[in-house]
Amino acid sequence: MPLHSELEPIFDDVLSRNPGEVEFHQAVHEVLESIGPAVDKHPEYADAKIIKRICEPERQIIFRVPWEDDAGEIHINRGFRVEFNSALGPYKGGLRFHPSVLLGTVKFLGFEQVFKNALTGLPIGGGKGGSDFDPKGCSDREVMRFCQSFMTELYRHIGEYTDVPAGDIGVGGREIGFLFGQYKRITNRYESGVLTGKGLSFGGAQVRREATGYGCTYFVDEMLKARGESFDGKDVVVSGSGNVAIYTIEKVHQLGGRVVACSDSSGYVRDEKGIDLTLLKEIKETRRERIGVYVDRRRDADYVSDRSIWEVPCQVAIPSATQNELTESDALMLVRNGCIAVGEGANMPTTPDGVRVLREAGVSFGPGKAANAGGVAASALEMQQNASRDSWTFQHSEERLRDIMQGIHARCYETADEYGIPGDYVAGANISGYARVAAAMLALGLV
Ligand code: NDP
């Protein structure tokens, strides 16, 4: 879709100032594409160069992370933290440890995070970080040494009122524990609010672990309700088998759906009787094994390593692994097989052509910055509990999460209606997130 004439030069500028960062370009284009109507409605933002400022991170930090493996060999990784926008509150966003991580990856994730966090209605800015470190195959002690080295540099840039990292791909409870331990040691401060996603034994909050997956399922449930449907009796495909995927599967099953396939980077498993979640958790959370071993214990299930998981027929698809994993041809397969709703558990998992196919076919499409905002929303609730030295029950925390996700759905839905594009959750999410950040930036002056 062509950009609004005022936005075209801004996008050209993003391209020339950030060469080669294709995922960042993709994320910026997707937002600019949909906020054209809001630009016409608020000419005062153009005078203050709000959009141009939103596209430029406030601060980008890159650092060396040296560490030693169990055999005494020295490794050098690269660490990143991109502090994108703090108009609404401290920078907030996860850390990703994966060999594919580059500065452009972190910038695309940080940019998305700004709008996502705004959509939650909570007082949090946007940032993201990570490293090209690969925890896969490392011992616990190696992961600990890496995390300690990473935090030895990162600690000077973060704090409960400055920048509050959390988990993402490759960073779960184990890594957050090691990072928090090192932060506490270096600073001599038990500053619980500096990291979220902490274990329950050291300041973590109920439902944070489950929040992204549960929240995404609540969002999809709202999309289904908006078209007079529900999860009841539906076949669902969830890609990935990490934190987001596992708790999506759990909540889909609780709401009456049946998840018939999930995956990791080596392939997917299909289980027509419904994915056995106890077995999946044992494989992925306890033993940290590959998804293929699932079929050793479930004889009726199949393992496929050379084709796309999106070939499995389903009425609902929830991509929850990584960016650009659902392409145009995958989207065409989903539509052909009768899929009516797609909710992005991962960040930007659907390619622009994939999104176009789904929207043209009338599939309800929940973009990641709305559908997976439950994780960061629960993180903000964790910060709230840390600040007041309080701890809420699982039930209360889950009710808060559900309310927040219903609120995000309503905000996207109503904004799309207001701008005359009913059912367009992408535009609804982008315009409503943008409006909140832009209003705060304007109020804060030229900073
Ligand atoms: P995890 O590391 O727990 O799990 C990631 C899953 O995705 C694994 O099954 C992994 O397989 C698979 N995966 C990762 N990279 C690839 C790849 N290149 N190709 C195929 N499969 C891949 O991460 P999370 O579950 O935390 O995150 C998943 C997605 O959700 C990411 O996009 C993340 O940004 C997003 N997200 C996460 C939030 C959170 O709270 N954790 C919050 C909001 C969004 P393998 O083990 O084989 O690599």
PDB file of N, CA, C and O in Angstrom, residues 142-188:
ATOM      1  N   GLU A 142      27.592 -22.483  31.821  1.00  0.00           N
ATOM      2  CA  GLU A 142      28.008 -21.620  30.702  1.00  0.00           C
ATOM      3  C   GLU A 142      26.999 -20.483  30.517  1.00  0.00           C
ATOM      4  O   GLU A 142      27.373 -19.326  30.321  1.00  0.00           O
ATOM      5  N   VAL A 143      25.707 -20.839  30.604  1.00  0.00           N
ATOM      6  CA  VAL A 143      24.676 -19.795  30.478  1.00  0.00           C
ATOM      7  C   VAL A 143      24.851 -18.773  31.602  1.00  0.00           C
ATOM      8  O   VAL A 143      24.755 -17.561  31.394  1.00  0.00           O
ATOM      9  N   MET A 144      25.154 -19.263  32.793  1.00  0.00           N
ATOM     10  CA  MET A 144      25.342 -18.343  33.925  1.00  0.00           C
ATOM     11  C   MET A 144      26.532 -17.409  33.674  1.00  0.00           C
ATOM     12  O   MET A 144      26.426 -16.190  33.866  1.00  0.00           O
ATOM     13  N   ARG A 145      27.632 -17.965  33.192  1.00  0.00           N
ATOM     14  CA  ARG A 145      28.807 -17.109  32.951  1.00  0.00           C
ATOM     15  C   ARG A 145      28.516 -16.079  31.869  1.00  0.00           C
ATOM     16  O   ARG A 145      28.928 -14.929  31.955  1.00  0.00           O
ATOM     17  N   PHE A 146      27.777 -16.498  30.821  1.00  0.00           N
ATOM     18  CA  PHE A 146      27.432 -15.533  29.779  1.00  0.00           C
ATOM     19  C   PHE A 146      26.560 -14.416  30.369  1.00  0.00           C
ATOM     20  O   PHE A 146      26.805 -13.228  30.141  1.00  0.00           O
ATOM     21  N   CYS A 147      25.514 -14.818  31.106  1.00  0.00           N
ATOM     22  CA  CYS A 147      24.587 -13.813  31.665  1.00  0.00           C
ATOM     23  C   CYS A 147      25.326 -12.844  32.592  1.00  0.00           C
ATOM     24  O   CYS A 147      25.059 -11.639  32.596  1.00  0.00           O
ATOM     25  N   GLN A 148      26.270 -13.371  33.368  1.00  0.00           N
ATOM     26  CA  GLN A 148      27.016 -12.496  34.287  1.00  0.00           C
ATOM     27  C   GLN A 148      27.851 -11.490  33.501  1.00  0.00           C
ATOM     28  O   GLN A 148      27.915 -10.304  33.843  1.00  0.00           O
ATOM     29  N   SER A 149      28.477 -11.955  32.423  1.00  0.00           N
ATOM     30  CA  SER A 149      29.286 -11.042  31.616  1.00  0.00           C
ATOM     31  C   SER A 149      28.399 -10.003  30.928  1.00  0.00           C
ATOM     32  O   SER A 149      28.730  -8.811  30.879  1.00  0.00           O
ATOM     33  N   PHE A 150      27.259 -10.455  30.415  1.00  0.00           N
ATOM     34  CA  PHE A 150      26.314  -9.549  29.736  1.00  0.00           C
ATOM     35  C   PHE A 150      25.861  -8.453  30.703  1.00  0.00           C
ATOM     36  O   PHE A 150      25.860  -7.265  30.376  1.00  0.00           O
ATOM     37  N   MET A 151      25.495  -8.860  31.926  1.00  0.00           N
ATOM     38  CA  MET A 151      24.984  -7.878  32.893  1.00  0.00           C
ATOM     39  C   MET A 151      26.092  -6.960  33.409  1.00  0.00           C
ATOM     40  O   MET A 151      25.829  -5.814  33.789  1.00  0.00           O
ATOM     41  N   THR A 152      27.347  -7.431  33.376  1.00  0.00           N
ATOM     42  CA  THR A 152      28.458  -6.605  33.869  1.00  0.00           C
ATOM     43  C   THR A 152      28.570  -5.323  33.049  1.00  0.00           C
ATOM     44  O   THR A 152      29.028  -4.288  33.542  1.00  0.00           O
ATOM     45  N   GLU A 153      28.127  -5.339  31.808  1.00  0.00           N
ATOM     46  CA  GLU A 153      28.062  -4.100  31.038  1.00  0.00           C
ATOM     47  C   GLU A 153      26.668  -3.463  31.108  1.00  0.00           C
ATOM     48  O   GLU A 153      26.521  -2.255  31.285  1.00  0.00           O
ATOM     49  N   LEU A 154      25.632  -4.322  30.992  1.00  0.00           N
ATOM     50  CA  LEU A 154      24.276  -3.760  30.863  1.00  0.00           C
ATOM     51  C   LEU A 154      23.827  -3.000  32.114  1.00  0.00           C
ATOM     52  O   LEU A 154      23.036  -2.057  32.015  1.00  0.00           O
ATOM     53  N   TYR A 155      24.349  -3.386  33.294  1.00  0.00           N
ATOM     54  CA  TYR A 155      23.795  -2.855  34.550  1.00  0.00           C
ATOM     55  C   TYR A 155      23.819  -1.329  34.607  1.00  0.00           C
ATOM     56  O   TYR A 155      22.942  -0.698  35.177  1.00  0.00           O
ATOM     57  N   ARG A 156      24.821  -0.723  33.963  1.00  0.00           N
ATOM     58  CA  ARG A 156      24.973   0.743  34.080  1.00  0.00           C
ATOM     59  C   ARG A 156      23.913   1.484  33.265  1.00  0.00           C
ATOM     60  O   ARG A 156      23.768   2.689  33.381  1.00  0.00           O
ATOM     61  N   HIS A 157      23.192   0.762  32.406  1.00  0.00           N
ATOM     62  CA  HIS A 157      22.206   1.419  31.540  1.00  0.00           C
ATOM     63  C   HIS A 157      20.769   1.197  31.993  1.00  0.00           C
ATOM     64  O   HIS A 157      19.858   1.768  31.405  1.00  0.00           O
ATOM     65  N   ILE A 158      20.541   0.305  32.973  1.00  0.00           N
ATOM     66  CA  ILE A 158      19.162  -0.059  33.324  1.00  0.00           C
ATOM     67  C   ILE A 158      18.843   0.328  34.759  1.00  0.00           C
ATOM     68  O   ILE A 158      19.722   0.721  35.526  1.00  0.00           O
ATOM     69  N   GLY A 159      17.584   0.219  35.131  1.00  0.00           N
ATOM     70  CA  GLY A 159      17.163   0.558  36.488  1.00  0.00           C
ATOM     71  C   GLY A 159      15.647   0.650  36.501  1.00  0.00           C
ATOM     72  O   GLY A 159      15.021   0.822  35.454  1.00  0.00           O
ATOM     73  N   GLU A 160      15.053   0.557  37.693  1.00  0.00           N
ATOM     74  CA  GLU A 160      13.580   0.475  37.723  1.00  0.00           C
ATOM     75  C   GLU A 160      12.888   1.727  37.195  1.00  0.00           C
ATOM     76  O   GLU A 160      11.750   1.666  36.758  1.00  0.00           O
ATOM     77  N   TYR A 161      13.605   2.892  37.209  1.00  0.00           N
ATOM     78  CA  TYR A 161      13.001   4.106  36.639  1.00  0.00           C
ATOM     79  C   TYR A 161      13.595   4.454  35.269  1.00  0.00           C
ATOM     80  O   TYR A 161      13.301   5.501  34.721  1.00  0.00           O
ATOM     81  N   THR A 162      14.496   3.601  34.770  1.00  0.00           N
ATOM     82  CA  THR A 162      15.203   3.926  33.527  1.00  0.00           C
ATOM     83  C   THR A 162      14.832   2.970  32.409  1.00  0.00           C
ATOM     84  O   THR A 162      14.302   3.375  31.374  1.00  0.00           O
ATOM     85  N   ASP A 163      15.123   1.710  32.639  1.00  0.00           N
ATOM     86  CA  ASP A 163      14.986   0.707  31.582  1.00  0.00           C
ATOM     87  C   ASP A 163      14.854  -0.646  32.262  1.00  0.00           C
ATOM     88  O   ASP A 163      15.702  -1.016  33.086  1.00  0.00           O
ATOM     89  N   VAL A 164      13.780  -1.361  31.931  1.00  0.00           N
ATOM     90  CA  VAL A 164      13.453  -2.606  32.646  1.00  0.00           C
ATOM     91  C   VAL A 164      13.350  -3.773  31.648  1.00  0.00           C
ATOM     92  O   VAL A 164      12.295  -4.007  31.059  1.00  0.00           O
ATOM     93  N   PRO A 165      14.444  -4.521  31.446  1.00  0.00           N
ATOM     94  CA  PRO A 165      14.395  -5.658  30.515  1.00  0.00           C
ATOM     95  C   PRO A 165      13.585  -6.839  31.058  1.00  0.00           C
ATOM     96  O   PRO A 165      13.293  -6.916  32.256  1.00  0.00           O
ATOM     97  N   ALA A 166      13.253  -7.763  30.150  1.00  0.00           N
ATOM     98  CA  ALA A 166      12.554  -9.003  30.507  1.00  0.00           C
ATOM     99  C   ALA A 166      13.055 -10.090  29.558  1.00  0.00           C
ATOM    100  O   ALA A 166      14.107  -9.942  28.944  1.00  0.00           O
ATOM    101  N   GLY A 167      12.299 -11.184  29.422  1.00  0.00           N
ATOM    102  CA  GLY A 167      12.716 -12.285  28.552  1.00  0.00           C
ATOM    103  C   GLY A 167      12.190 -12.138  27.135  1.00  0.00           C
ATOM    104  O   GLY A 167      11.371 -11.280  26.830  1.00  0.00           O
ATOM    105  N   ASP A 168      12.697 -12.972  26.255  1.00  0.00           N
ATOM    106  CA  ASP A 168      12.218 -13.100  24.871  1.00  0.00           C
ATOM    107  C   ASP A 168      12.812 -14.435  24.401  1.00  0.00           C
ATOM    108  O   ASP A 168      13.153 -15.289  25.247  1.00  0.00           O
ATOM    109  N   ILE A 169      12.980 -14.629  23.112  1.00  0.00           N
ATOM    110  CA  ILE A 169      13.541 -15.898  22.624  1.00  0.00           C
ATOM    111  C   ILE A 169      14.880 -16.164  23.324  1.00  0.00           C
ATOM    112  O   ILE A 169      15.744 -15.289  23.388  1.00  0.00           O
ATOM    113  N   GLY A 170      15.028 -17.350  23.873  1.00  0.00           N
ATOM    114  CA  GLY A 170      16.288 -17.761  24.502  1.00  0.00           C
ATOM    115  C   GLY A 170      16.513 -17.185  25.887  1.00  0.00           C
ATOM    116  O   GLY A 170      17.532 -17.468  26.521  1.00  0.00           O
ATOM    117  N   VAL A 171      15.606 -16.380  26.371  1.00  0.00           N
ATOM    118  CA  VAL A 171      15.748 -15.807  27.718  1.00  0.00           C
ATOM    119  C   VAL A 171      14.472 -16.107  28.508  1.00  0.00           C
ATOM    120  O   VAL A 171      13.423 -15.503  28.273  1.00  0.00           O
ATOM    121  N   GLY A 172      14.583 -17.087  29.391  1.00  0.00           N
ATOM    122  CA  GLY A 172      13.452 -17.479  30.239  1.00  0.00           C
ATOM    123  C   GLY A 172      13.816 -17.282  31.701  1.00  0.00           C
ATOM    124  O   GLY A 172      14.741 -16.517  32.031  1.00  0.00           O
ATOM    125  N   GLY A 173      13.126 -18.006  32.574  1.00  0.00           N
ATOM    126  CA  GLY A 173      13.322 -17.839  34.017  1.00  0.00           C
ATOM    127  C   GLY A 173      14.768 -18.080  34.445  1.00  0.00           C
ATOM    128  O   GLY A 173      15.303 -17.358  35.294  1.00  0.00           O
ATOM    129  N   ARG A 174      15.427 -19.083  33.837  1.00  0.00           N
ATOM    130  CA  ARG A 174      16.817 -19.382  34.237  1.00  0.00           C
ATOM    131  C   ARG A 174      17.724 -18.187  33.959  1.00  0.00           C
ATOM    132  O   ARG A 174      18.485 -17.740  34.837  1.00  0.00           O
ATOM    133  N   GLU A 175      17.624 -17.624  32.769  1.00  0.00           N
ATOM    134  CA  GLU A 175      18.506 -16.513  32.377  1.00  0.00           C
ATOM    135  C   GLU A 175      18.196 -15.258  33.203  1.00  0.00           C
ATOM    136  O   GLU A 175      19.116 -14.548  33.637  1.00  0.00           O
ATOM    137  N   ILE A 176      16.891 -14.979  33.418  1.00  0.00           N
ATOM    138  CA  ILE A 176      16.532 -13.791  34.199  1.00  0.00           C
ATOM    139  C   ILE A 176      17.094 -13.926  35.624  1.00  0.00           C
ATOM    140  O   ILE A 176      17.587 -12.954  36.216  1.00  0.00           O
ATOM    141  N   GLY A 177      17.069 -15.141  36.174  1.00  0.00           N
ATOM    142  CA  GLY A 177      17.640 -15.368  37.511  1.00  0.00           C
ATOM    143  C   GLY A 177      19.120 -15.016  37.543  1.00  0.00           C
ATOM    144  O   GLY A 177      19.587 -14.270  38.420  1.00  0.00           O
ATOM    145  N   PHE A 178      19.894 -15.516  36.569  1.00  0.00           N
ATOM    146  CA  PHE A 178      21.335 -15.239  36.548  1.00  0.00           C
ATOM    147  C   PHE A 178      21.597 -13.742  36.335  1.00  0.00           C
ATOM    148  O   PHE A 178      22.514 -13.166  36.927  1.00  0.00           O
ATOM    149  N   LEU A 179      20.799 -13.113  35.475  1.00  0.00           N
ATOM    150  CA  LEU A 179      20.987 -11.678  35.201  1.00  0.00           C
ATOM    151  C   LEU A 179      20.694 -10.861  36.455  1.00  0.00           C
ATOM    152  O   LEU A 179      21.429  -9.932  36.812  1.00  0.00           O
ATOM    153  N   PHE A 180      19.602 -11.219  37.150  1.00  0.00           N
ATOM    154  CA  PHE A 180      19.233 -10.473  38.350  1.00  0.00           C
ATOM    155  C   PHE A 180      20.294 -10.667  39.452  1.00  0.00           C
ATOM    156  O   PHE A 180      20.674  -9.719  40.143  1.00  0.00           O
ATOM    157  N   GLY A 181      20.781 -11.906  39.568  1.00  0.00           N
ATOM    158  CA  GLY A 181      21.814 -12.184  40.583  1.00  0.00           C
ATOM    159  C   GLY A 181      23.034 -11.302  40.371  1.00  0.00           C
ATOM    160  O   GLY A 181      23.581 -10.719  41.319  1.00  0.00           O
ATOM    161  N   GLN A 182      23.463 -11.162  39.133  1.00  0.00           N
ATOM    162  CA  GLN A 182      24.659 -10.360  38.853  1.00  0.00           C
ATOM    163  C   GLN A 182      24.377  -8.864  39.059  1.00  0.00           C
ATOM    164  O   GLN A 182      25.222  -8.136  39.566  1.00  0.00           O
ATOM    165  N   TYR A 183      23.177  -8.425  38.682  1.00  0.00           N
ATOM    166  CA  TYR A 183      22.823  -7.011  38.877  1.00  0.00           C
ATOM    167  C   TYR A 183      22.870  -6.678  40.377  1.00  0.00           C
ATOM    168  O   TYR A 183      23.418  -5.653  40.789  1.00  0.00           O
ATOM    169  N   LYS A 184      22.293  -7.548  41.171  1.00  0.00           N
ATOM    170  CA  LYS A 184      22.255  -7.342  42.627  1.00  0.00           C
ATOM    171  C   LYS A 184      23.668  -7.295  43.199  1.00  0.00           C
ATOM    172  O   LYS A 184      24.007  -6.459  44.024  1.00  0.00           O
ATOM    173  N   ARG A 185      24.519  -8.186  42.670  1.00  0.00           N
ATOM    174  CA  ARG A 185      25.879  -8.258  43.201  1.00  0.00           C
ATOM    175  C   ARG A 185      26.681  -7.000  42.862  1.00  0.00           C
ATOM    176  O   ARG A 185      27.374  -6.430  43.708  1.00  0.00           O
ATOM    177  N   ILE A 186      26.550  -6.544  41.618  1.00  0.00           N
ATOM    178  CA  ILE A 186      27.350  -5.386  41.189  1.00  0.00           C
ATOM    179  C   ILE A 186      26.868  -4.100  41.849  1.00  0.00           C
ATOM    180  O   ILE A 186      27.664  -3.250  42.237  1.00  0.00           O
ATOM    181  N   THR A 187      25.550  -3.949  41.953  1.00  0.00           N
ATOM    182  CA  THR A 187      25.019  -2.668  42.426  1.00  0.00           C
ATOM    183  C   THR A 187      24.823  -2.637  43.943  1.00  0.00           C
ATOM    184  O   THR A 187      24.597  -1.575  44.516  1.00  0.00           O
ATOM    185  N   ASN A 188      24.845  -3.804  44.571  1.00  0.00           N
ATOM    186  CA  ASN A 188      24.555  -3.922  45.996  1.00  0.00           C
ATOM    187  C   ASN A 188      23.150  -3.404  46.323  1.00  0.00           C
ATOM    188  O   ASN A 188      22.918  -2.786  47.354  1.00  0.00           O
TER     189      ASN A 188
END
